[in-house]
Short mmCIF file of C-alpha atoms in Angstrom, two decimals:
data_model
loop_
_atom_site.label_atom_id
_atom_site.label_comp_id
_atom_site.label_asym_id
_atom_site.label_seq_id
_atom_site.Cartn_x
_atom_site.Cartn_y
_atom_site.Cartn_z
CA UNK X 1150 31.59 -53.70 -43.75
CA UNK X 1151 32.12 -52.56 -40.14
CA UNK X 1152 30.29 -49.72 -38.63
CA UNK X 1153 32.55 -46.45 -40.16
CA UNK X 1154 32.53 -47.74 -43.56
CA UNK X 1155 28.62 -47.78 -43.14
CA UNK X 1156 28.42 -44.98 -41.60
CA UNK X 1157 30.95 -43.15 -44.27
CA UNK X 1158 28.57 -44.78 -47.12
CA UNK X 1159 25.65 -42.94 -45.60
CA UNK X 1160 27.26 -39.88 -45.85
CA UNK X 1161 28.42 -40.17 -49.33
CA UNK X 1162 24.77 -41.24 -50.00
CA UNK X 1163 23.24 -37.54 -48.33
CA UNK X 1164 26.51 -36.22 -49.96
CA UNK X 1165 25.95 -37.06 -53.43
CA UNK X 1166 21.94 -36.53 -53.22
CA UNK X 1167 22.98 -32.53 -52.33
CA UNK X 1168 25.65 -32.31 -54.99
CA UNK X 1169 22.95 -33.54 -57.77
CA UNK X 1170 20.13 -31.21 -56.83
CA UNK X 1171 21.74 -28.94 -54.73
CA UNK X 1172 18.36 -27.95 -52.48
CA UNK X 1173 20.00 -27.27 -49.30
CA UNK X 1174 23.56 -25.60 -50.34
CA UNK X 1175 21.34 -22.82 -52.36
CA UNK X 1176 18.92 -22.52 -49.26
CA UNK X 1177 21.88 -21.67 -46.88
CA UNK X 1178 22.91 -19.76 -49.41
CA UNK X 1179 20.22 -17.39 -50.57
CA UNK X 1180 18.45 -17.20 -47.31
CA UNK X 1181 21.72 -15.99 -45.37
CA UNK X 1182 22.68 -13.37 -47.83
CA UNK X 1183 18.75 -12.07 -48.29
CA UNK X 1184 18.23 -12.31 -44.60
CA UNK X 1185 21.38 -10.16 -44.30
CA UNK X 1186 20.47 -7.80 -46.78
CA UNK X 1187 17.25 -6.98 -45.50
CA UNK X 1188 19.25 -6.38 -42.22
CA UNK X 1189 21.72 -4.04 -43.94
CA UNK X 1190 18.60 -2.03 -45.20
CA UNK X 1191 16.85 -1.45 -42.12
CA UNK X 1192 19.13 -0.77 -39.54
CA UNK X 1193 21.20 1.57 -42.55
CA UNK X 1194 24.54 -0.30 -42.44
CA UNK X 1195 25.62 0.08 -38.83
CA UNK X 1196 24.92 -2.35 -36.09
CA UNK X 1197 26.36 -2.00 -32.57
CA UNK X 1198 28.75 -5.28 -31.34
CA UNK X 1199 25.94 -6.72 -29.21
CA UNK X 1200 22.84 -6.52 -32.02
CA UNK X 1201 25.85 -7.43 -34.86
CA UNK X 1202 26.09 -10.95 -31.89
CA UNK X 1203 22.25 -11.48 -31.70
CA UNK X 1204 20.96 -10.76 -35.33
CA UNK X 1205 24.18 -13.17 -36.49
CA UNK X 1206 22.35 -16.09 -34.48
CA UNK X 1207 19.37 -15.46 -35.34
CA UNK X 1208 20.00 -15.53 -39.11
CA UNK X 1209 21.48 -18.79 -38.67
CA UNK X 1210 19.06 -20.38 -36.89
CA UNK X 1211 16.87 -19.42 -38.61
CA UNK X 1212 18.61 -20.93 -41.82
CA UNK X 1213 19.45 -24.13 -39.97
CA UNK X 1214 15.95 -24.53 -39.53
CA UNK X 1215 15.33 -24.94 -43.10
CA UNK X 1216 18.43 -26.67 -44.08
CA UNK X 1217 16.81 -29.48 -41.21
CA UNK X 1218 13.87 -29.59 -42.36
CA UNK X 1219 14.48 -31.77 -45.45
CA UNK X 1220 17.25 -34.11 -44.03
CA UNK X 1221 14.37 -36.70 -43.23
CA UNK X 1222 12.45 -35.93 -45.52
CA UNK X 1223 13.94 -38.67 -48.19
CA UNK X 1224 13.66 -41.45 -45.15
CA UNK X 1225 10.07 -42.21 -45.35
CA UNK X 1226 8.63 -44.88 -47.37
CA UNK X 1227 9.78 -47.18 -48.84
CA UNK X 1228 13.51 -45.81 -48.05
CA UNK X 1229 13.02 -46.30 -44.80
CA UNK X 1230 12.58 -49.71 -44.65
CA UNK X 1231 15.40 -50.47 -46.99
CA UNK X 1232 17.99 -48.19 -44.71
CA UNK X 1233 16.60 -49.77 -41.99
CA UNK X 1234 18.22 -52.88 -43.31
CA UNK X 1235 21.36 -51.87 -43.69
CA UNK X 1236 22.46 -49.95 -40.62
CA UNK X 1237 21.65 -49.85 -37.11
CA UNK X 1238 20.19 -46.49 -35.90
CA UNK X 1239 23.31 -45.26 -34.07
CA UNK X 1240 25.16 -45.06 -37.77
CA UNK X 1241 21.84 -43.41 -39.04
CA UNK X 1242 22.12 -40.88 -36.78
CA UNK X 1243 25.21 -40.26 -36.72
CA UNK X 1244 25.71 -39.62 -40.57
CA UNK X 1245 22.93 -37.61 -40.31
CA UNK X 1246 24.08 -35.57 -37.47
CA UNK X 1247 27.64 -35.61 -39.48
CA UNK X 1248 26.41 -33.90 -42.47
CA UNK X 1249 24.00 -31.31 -41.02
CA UNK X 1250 27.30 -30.83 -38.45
CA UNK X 1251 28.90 -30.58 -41.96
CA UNK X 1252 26.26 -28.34 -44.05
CA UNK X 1253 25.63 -26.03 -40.41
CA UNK X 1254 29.16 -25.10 -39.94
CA UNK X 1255 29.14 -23.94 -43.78
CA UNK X 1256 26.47 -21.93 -42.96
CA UNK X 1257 27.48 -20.29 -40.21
CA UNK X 1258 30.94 -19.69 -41.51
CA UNK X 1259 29.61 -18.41 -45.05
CA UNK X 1260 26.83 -16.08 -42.54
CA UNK X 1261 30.32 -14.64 -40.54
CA UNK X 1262 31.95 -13.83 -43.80
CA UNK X 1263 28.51 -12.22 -44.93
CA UNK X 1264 27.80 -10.63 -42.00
CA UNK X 1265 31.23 -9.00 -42.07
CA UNK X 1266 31.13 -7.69 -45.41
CA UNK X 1267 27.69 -5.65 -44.79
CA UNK X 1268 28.56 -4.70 -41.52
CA UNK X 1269 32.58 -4.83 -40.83
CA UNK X 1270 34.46 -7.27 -38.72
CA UNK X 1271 34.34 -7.37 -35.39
CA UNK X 1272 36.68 -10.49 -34.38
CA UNK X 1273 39.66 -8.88 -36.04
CA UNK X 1274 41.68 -10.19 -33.24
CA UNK X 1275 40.05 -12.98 -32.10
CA UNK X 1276 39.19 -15.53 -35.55
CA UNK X 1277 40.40 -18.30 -33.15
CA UNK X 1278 38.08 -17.52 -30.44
CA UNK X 1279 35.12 -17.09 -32.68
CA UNK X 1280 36.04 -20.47 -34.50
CA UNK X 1281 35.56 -22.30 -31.41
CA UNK X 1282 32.04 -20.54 -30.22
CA UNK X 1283 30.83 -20.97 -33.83
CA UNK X 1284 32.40 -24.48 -33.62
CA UNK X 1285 30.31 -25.28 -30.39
CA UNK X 1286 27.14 -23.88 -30.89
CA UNK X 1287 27.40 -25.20 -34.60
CA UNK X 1288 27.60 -28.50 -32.73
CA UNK X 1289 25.21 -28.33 -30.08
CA UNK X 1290 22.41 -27.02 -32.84
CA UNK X 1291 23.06 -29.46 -35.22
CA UNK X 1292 22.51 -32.37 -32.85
CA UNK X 1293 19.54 -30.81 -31.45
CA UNK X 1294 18.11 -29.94 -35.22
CA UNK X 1295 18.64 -33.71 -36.46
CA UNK X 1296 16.96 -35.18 -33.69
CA UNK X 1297 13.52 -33.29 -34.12
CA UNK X 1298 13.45 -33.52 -38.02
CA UNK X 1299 13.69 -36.93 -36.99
CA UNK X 1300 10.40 -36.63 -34.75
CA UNK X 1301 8.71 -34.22 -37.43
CA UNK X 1302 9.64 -36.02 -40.91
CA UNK X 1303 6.29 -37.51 -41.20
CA UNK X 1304 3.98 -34.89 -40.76
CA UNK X 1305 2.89 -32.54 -43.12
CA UNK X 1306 3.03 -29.43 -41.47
CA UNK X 1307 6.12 -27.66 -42.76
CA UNK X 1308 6.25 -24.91 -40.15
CA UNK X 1309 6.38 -27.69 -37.20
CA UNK X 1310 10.07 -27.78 -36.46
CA UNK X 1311 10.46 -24.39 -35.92
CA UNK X 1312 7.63 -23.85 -33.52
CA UNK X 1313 9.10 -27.04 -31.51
CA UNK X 1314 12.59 -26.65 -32.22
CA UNK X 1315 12.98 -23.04 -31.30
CA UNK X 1316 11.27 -23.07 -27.55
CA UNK X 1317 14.55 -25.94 -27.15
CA UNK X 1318 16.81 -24.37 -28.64
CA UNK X 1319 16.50 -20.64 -26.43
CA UNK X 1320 18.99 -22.00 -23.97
CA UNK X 1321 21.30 -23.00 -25.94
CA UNK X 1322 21.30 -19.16 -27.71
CA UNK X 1323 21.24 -17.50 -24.66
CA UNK X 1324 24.52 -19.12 -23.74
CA UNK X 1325 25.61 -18.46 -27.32
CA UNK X 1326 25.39 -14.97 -27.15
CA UNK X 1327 26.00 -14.37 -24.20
CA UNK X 1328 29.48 -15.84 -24.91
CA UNK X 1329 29.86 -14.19 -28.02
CA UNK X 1330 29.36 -10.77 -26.09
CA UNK X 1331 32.05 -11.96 -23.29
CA UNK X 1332 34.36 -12.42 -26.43
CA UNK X 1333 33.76 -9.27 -27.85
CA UNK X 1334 34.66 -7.32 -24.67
CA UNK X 1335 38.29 -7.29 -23.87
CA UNK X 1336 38.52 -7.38 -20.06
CA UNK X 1337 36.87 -10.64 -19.63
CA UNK X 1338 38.79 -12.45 -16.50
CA UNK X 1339 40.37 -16.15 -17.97
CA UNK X 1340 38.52 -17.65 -15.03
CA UNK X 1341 35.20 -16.23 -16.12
CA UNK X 1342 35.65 -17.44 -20.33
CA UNK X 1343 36.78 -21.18 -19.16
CA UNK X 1344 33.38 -21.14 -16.90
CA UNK X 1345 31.34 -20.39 -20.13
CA UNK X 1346 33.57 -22.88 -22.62
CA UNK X 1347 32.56 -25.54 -20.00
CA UNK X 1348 29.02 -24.84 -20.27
CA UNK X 1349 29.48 -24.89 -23.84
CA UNK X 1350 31.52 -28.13 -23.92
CA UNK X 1351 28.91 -29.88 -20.66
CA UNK X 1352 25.55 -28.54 -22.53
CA UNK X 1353 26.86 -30.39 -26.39
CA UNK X 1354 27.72 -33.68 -24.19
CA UNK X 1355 24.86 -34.02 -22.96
CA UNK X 1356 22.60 -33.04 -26.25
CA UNK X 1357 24.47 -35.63 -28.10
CA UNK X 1358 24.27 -38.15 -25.03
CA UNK X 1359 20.56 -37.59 -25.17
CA UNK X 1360 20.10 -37.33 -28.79
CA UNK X 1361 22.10 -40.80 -29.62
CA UNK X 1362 19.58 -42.68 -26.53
CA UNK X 1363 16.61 -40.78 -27.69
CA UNK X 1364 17.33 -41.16 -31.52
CA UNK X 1365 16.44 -45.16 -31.16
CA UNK X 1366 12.99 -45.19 -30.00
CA UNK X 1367 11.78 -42.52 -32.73
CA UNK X 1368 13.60 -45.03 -35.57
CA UNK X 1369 11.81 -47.94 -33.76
CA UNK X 1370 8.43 -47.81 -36.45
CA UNK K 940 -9.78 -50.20 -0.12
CA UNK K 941 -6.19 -48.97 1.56
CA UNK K 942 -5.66 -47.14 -1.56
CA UNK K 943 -8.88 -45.15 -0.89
CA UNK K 944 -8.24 -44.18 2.04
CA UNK K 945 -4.62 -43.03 1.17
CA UNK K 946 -5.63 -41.31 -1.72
CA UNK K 947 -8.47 -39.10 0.72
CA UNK K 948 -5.65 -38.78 3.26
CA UNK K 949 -3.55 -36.68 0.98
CA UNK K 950 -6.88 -34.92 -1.14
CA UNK K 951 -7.80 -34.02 2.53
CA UNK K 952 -4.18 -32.91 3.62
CA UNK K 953 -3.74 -30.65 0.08
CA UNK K 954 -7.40 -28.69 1.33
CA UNK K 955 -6.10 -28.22 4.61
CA UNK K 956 -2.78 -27.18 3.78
CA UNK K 957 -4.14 -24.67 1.49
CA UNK K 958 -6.81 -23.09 3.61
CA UNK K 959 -4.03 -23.09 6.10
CA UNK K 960 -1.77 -21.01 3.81
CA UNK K 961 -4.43 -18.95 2.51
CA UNK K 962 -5.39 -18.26 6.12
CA UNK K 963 -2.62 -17.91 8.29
CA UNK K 964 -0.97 -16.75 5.24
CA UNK K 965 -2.26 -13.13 5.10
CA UNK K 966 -1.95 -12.89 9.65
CA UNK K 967 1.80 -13.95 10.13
CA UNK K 968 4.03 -11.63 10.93
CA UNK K 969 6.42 -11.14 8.06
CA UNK K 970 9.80 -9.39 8.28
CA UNK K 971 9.96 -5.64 7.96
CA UNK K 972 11.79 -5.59 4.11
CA UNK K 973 11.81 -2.84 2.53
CA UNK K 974 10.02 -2.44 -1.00
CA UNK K 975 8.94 -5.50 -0.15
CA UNK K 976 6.65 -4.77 2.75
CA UNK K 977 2.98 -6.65 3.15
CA UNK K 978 3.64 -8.30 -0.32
CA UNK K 979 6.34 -10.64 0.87
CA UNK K 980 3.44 -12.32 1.63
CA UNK K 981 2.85 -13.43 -2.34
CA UNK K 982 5.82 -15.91 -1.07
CA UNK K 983 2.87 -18.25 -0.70
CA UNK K 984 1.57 -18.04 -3.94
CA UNK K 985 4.01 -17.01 -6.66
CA UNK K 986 7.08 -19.47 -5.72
CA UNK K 987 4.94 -22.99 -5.12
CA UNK K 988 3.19 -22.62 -7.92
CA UNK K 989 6.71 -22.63 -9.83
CA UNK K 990 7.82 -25.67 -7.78
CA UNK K 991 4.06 -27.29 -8.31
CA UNK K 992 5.02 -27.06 -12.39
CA UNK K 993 8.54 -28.38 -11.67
CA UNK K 994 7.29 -31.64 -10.26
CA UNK K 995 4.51 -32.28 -12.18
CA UNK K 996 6.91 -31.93 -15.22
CA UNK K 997 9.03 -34.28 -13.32
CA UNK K 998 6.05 -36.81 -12.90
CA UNK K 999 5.70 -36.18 -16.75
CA UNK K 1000 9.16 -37.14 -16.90
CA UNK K 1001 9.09 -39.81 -15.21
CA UNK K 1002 5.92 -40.94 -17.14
CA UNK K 1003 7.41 -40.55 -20.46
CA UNK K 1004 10.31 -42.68 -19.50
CA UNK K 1005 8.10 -45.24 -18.54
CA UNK K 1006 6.10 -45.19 -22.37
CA UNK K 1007 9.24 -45.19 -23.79
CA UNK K 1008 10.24 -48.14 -21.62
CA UNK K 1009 6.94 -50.47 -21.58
CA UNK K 1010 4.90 -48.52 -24.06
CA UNK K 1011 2.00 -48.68 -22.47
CA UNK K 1012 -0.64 -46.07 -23.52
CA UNK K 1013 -1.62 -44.87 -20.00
CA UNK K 1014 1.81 -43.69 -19.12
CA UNK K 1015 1.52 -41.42 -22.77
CA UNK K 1016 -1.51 -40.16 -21.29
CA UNK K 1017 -0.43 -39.44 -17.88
CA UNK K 1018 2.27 -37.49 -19.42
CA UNK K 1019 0.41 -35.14 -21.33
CA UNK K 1020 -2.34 -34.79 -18.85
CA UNK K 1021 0.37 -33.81 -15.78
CA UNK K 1022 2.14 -31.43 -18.40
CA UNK K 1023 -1.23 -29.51 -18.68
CA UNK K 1024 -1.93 -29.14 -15.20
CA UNK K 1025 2.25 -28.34 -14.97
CA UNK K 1026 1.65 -25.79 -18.08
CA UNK K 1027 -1.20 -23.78 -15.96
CA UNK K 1028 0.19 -23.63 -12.75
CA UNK K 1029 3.15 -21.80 -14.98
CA UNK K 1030 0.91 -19.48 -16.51
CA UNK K 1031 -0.15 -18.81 -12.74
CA UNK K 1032 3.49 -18.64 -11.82
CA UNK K 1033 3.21 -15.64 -14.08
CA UNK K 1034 0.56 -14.27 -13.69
CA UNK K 1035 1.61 -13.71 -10.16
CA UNK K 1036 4.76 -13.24 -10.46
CA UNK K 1037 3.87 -10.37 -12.91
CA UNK K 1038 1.46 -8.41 -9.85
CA UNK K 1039 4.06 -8.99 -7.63
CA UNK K 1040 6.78 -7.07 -9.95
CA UNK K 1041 4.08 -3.93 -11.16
CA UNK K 1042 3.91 -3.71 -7.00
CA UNK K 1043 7.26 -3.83 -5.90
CA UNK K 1044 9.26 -2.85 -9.39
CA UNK K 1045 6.45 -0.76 -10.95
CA UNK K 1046 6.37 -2.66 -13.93
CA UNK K 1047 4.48 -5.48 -15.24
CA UNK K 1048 7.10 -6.69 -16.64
CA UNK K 1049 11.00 -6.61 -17.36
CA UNK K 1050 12.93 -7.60 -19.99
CA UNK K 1051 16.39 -7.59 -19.11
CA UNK K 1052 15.52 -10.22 -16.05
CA UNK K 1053 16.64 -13.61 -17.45
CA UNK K 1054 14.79 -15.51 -14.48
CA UNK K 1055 11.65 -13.88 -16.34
CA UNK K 1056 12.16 -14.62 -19.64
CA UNK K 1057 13.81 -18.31 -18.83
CA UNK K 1058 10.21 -18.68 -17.07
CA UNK K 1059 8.26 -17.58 -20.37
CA UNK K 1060 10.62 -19.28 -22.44
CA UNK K 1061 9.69 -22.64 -20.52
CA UNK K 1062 6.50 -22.19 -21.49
CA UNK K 1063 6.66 -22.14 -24.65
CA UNK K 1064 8.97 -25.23 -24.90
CA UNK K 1065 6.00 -27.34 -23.12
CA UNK K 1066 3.36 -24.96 -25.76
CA UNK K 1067 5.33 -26.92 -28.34
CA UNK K 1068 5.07 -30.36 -26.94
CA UNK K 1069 1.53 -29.71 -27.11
CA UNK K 1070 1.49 -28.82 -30.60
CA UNK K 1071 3.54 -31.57 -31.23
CA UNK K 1072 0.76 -34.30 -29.70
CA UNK K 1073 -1.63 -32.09 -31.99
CA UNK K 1074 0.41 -32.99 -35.08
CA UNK K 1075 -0.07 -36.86 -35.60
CA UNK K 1076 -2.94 -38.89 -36.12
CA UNK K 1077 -1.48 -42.17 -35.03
CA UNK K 1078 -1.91 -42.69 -31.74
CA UNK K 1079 1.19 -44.64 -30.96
CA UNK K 1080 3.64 -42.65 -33.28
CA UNK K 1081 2.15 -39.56 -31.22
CA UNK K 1082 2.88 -40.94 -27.29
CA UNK K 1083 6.06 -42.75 -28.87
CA UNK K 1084 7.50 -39.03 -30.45
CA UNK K 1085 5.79 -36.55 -27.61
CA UNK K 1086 7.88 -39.23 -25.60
CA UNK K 1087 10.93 -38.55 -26.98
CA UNK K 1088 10.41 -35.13 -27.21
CA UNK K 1089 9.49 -34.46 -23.36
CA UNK K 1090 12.58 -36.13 -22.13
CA UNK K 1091 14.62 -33.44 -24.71
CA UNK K 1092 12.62 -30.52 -23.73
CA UNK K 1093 12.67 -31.38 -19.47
CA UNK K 1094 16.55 -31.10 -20.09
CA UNK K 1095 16.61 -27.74 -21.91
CA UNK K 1096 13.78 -26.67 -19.25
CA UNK K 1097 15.91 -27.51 -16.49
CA UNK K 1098 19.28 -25.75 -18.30
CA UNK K 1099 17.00 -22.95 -18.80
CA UNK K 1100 16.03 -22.46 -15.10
CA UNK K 1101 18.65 -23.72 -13.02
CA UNK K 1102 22.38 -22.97 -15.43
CA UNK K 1103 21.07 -20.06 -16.79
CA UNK K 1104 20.02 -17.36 -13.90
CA UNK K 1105 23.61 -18.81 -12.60
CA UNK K 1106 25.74 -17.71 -15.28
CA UNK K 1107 24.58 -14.22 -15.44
CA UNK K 1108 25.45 -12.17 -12.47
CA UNK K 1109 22.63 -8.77 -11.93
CA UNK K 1110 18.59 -9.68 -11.43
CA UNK K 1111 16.37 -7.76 -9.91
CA UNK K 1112 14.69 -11.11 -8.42
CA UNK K 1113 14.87 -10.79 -3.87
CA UNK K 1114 18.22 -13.22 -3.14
CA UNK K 1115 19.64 -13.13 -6.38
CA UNK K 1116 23.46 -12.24 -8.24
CA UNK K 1117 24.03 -15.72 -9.40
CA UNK K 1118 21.95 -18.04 -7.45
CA UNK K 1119 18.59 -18.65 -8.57
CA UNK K 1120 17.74 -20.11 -5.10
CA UNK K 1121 15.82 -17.79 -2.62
CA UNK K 1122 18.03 -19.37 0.39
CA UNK K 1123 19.55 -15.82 0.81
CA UNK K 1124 16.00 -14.30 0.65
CA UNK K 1125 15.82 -13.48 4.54
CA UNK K 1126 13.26 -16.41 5.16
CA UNK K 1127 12.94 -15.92 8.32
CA UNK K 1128 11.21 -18.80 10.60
CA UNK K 1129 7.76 -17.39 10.79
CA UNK K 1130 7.94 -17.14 6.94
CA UNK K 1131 8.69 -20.18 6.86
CA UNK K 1132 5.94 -21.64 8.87
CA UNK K 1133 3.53 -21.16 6.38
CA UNK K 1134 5.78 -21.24 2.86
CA UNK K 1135 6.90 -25.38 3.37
CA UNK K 1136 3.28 -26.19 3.81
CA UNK K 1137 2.20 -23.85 0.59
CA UNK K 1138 4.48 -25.37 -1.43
CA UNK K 1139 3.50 -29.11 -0.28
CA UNK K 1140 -0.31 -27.57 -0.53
CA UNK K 1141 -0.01 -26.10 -4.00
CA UNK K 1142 1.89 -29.42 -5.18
CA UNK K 1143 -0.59 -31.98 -4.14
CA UNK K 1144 -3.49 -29.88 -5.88
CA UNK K 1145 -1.71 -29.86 -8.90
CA UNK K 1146 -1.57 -33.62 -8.41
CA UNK K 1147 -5.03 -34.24 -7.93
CA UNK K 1148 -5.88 -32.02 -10.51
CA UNK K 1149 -3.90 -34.28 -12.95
CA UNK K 1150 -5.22 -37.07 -11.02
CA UNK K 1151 -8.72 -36.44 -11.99
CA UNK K 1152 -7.99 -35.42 -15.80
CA UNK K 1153 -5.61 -38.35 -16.45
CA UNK K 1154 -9.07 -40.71 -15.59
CA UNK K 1155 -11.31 -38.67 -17.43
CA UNK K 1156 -8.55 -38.97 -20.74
CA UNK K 1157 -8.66 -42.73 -19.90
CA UNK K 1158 -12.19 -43.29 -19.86
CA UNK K 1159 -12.17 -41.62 -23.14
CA UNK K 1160 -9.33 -43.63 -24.40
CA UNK K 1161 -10.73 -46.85 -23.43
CA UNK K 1162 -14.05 -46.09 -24.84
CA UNK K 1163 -12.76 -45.65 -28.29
CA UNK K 1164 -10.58 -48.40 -28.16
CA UNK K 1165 -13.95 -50.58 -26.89
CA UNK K 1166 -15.79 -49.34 -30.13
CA UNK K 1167 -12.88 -49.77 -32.38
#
């Protein structure tokens, strides 16, 4: 079995786990369409273009944050030791980082969809610009996200990934919306939208450059 | 015995260069700015303590690296103990920084400046390392993970300081539109007569300062471990 077939197994593992109890699809699911709702209630059904941007984030942050939460939680114990045996850590991670790549982008697709029905679309023109920036940021997040439930799978505090992995994460959101906003507004110079899809591309290189190094010493028990 | 008397040559030269700044510091002559005027002369205090933080994160850095690479418990300690100092002499970034914008902007503080809120933000990312360290009971699983996680979180805190403030164009910070650097700040030579040495000042103390906790942690450690 060479490395992709491992790594593929892996996934079908996490894969088929989700499909029989389904813990993290319905937590996506619920807690972006309450979120939204409770939204839609207190700001009365309109949002301006920038807050539409921010709140958007936010919501799925916020959700990735508990979709992450859990993805470790199955490797401790006894599991651990028997995974350990049958991949190196780079294939760990990276089926790990595959599928919350996989379950994030859901998210954040099914939370643009959502969004838009409460509060109308705003990217009527521009699905293929908005792919990319959710694409990106989907990317950049997920890395990050894997590689502290990795650090925080064995304690027992449940809130501790978000109060460590949202300080990290603020730079990464600032550029997010800040690029989102550039999107939105229609006389953005060509010079000034390939500066920020650089950033975008530089700052997920070198999260998963990091993550892939950094990702060995935590799996080293 | 020679690394006595280098260690009181630079404990000595960190006193005199900050009775220097704080002295001479308040009698230069400073450039006639406006808005600005006589508190230019926070220059001393507000900016080193920012670059005092920056390196001791960077000895933190550094330090982690080395746990990561030798694992070693002293270099775990150092780390954490050089993040503290680095973590207060933010807070006094701050804390200046915020009387030096209710003087010259008339407000404590200001949300729409991203230099400000990158600064706060920075914070809070080394706030969470610390709760991190608080979180595990094994001692090496904590310096192995707080490892892992300071050489994640200097990266964001240097993408939060340095790429940020450049990609967005209006601050209100002196020298700014894009460069977070104050080298268009009008530093003129008798400002900065007095602003190397406060930075070199301000850096060493926050070096001794770690200095003095990082033996007092390893006392501790070393007692436990004799007893265990």
């Amino acid at each position: 079995m060479n490395s992709v077939e491992r790594v593929w197994a892996l996934l079908k593992k996490d894969i088929l786990f989700e499909w029989r109890n389904k813990t993290a699809i319905a937590g996506w699911l619920v807690y972006v369409t309450v979120t939204t709702f409770i939204i839609y209630l207190s700001f009365r059904g309109h949002l301006s273009n920038p807050a539409w941007m921010s709140l958007y984030w936010i919501v799925v942050i916020f959700s990735l944050l508990n979709t992450s939460t859990i993805l470790f939680k199955k490797e401790y114990g006894g599991m651990f030791y028997y995974i350990r045996s049958l991949a190196s850590p780079l294939e760990i991670f990276t089926s790990k980082a595959l599928w919350n790549f996989v379950l994030s982008f859901i998210t954040a697709l099914t939370a643009t969809f959502i969004f838009s029905v409460f509060f109308g679309n705003i990217f009527s023109g521009k699905v293929l610009l908005w792919g990319g920036l959710v694409f990106g940021g989907i990317l950049g997040l997920s890395n990050i996200l894997t590689l502290l439930s990795a650090l925080v799978a064995s304690s027992n505090n449940l809130v501790l990934l978000a109060i460590i992995g949202l300080p990290v994460l603020i730079p990464l959101i600032l550029i997010l919306i800040q690029h989102g906003q550039m999107i939105l507004v229609d006389v953005m110079p060509q010079a000034e939208m390939n500066n920020q899809w650089m950033i975008l591309a530089l700052l997920n290189v070198v999260i998963i450059f990091l993550a892939i190094i950094l990702f060995n010493y935590i799996w080293r028990e | 015995m020679i690394s006595g008397k280098i260690s009181l040559l630079w404990k000595t030269l960190s006193i005199v260069l900050l009775l220097y700044t704080v002295g001479y510091g308040f009698l230069v002559k400073i450039p006639e700015l406006p808005i600005l005027n006589e508190s230019i002369r926070n220059l001393f205090f507000h900016v080193p303590m920012w670059f005092a933080m920056m390196f001791m994160m960077l000895i933190s850095l550094v330090s982690s690296i080395s746990y990561l690479a030798t694992s070693k418990q002293k270099y775990d300690i150092l780390a954490a103990e050089v993040a503290k100092v680095g973590f207060v002499f933010g807070c006094l970034g701050i804390l200046t920084g915020m009387v030096w914008a209710q003087v010259t902007w008339g407000a404590w503080w200001v949300f729409e400046e991203v230099k400000l809120n990158g600064a706060a933000a920075g914070l809070l990312i080394y706030a969470a390392y610390f709760i991190l360290r608080g979180s595990f009971t094994k001692e090496n699983m904590k310096a192995r993970f707080s490892a892992v996680y300071n050489i994640f979180a200097f990266v964001m805190y240097m993408v939060l300081i340095n790429v940020i403030p450049r990609i967005t164009d209006s601050s209100l910070h002196p020298g700014n539109g894009g460069n977070p650097g104050f080298n268009a700040y009008d530093l003129d030579n008798n400002l900065r007569t007095v602003f190397y040495p406060a930075v070199i000042g301000w850096t060493l103390l926050a070096f001794w300062i770690s200095t003095l906790k990082f033996r007092i942690e390893m006392i501790k450690y070393k007692r436990i471990d004799n007893e265990a």
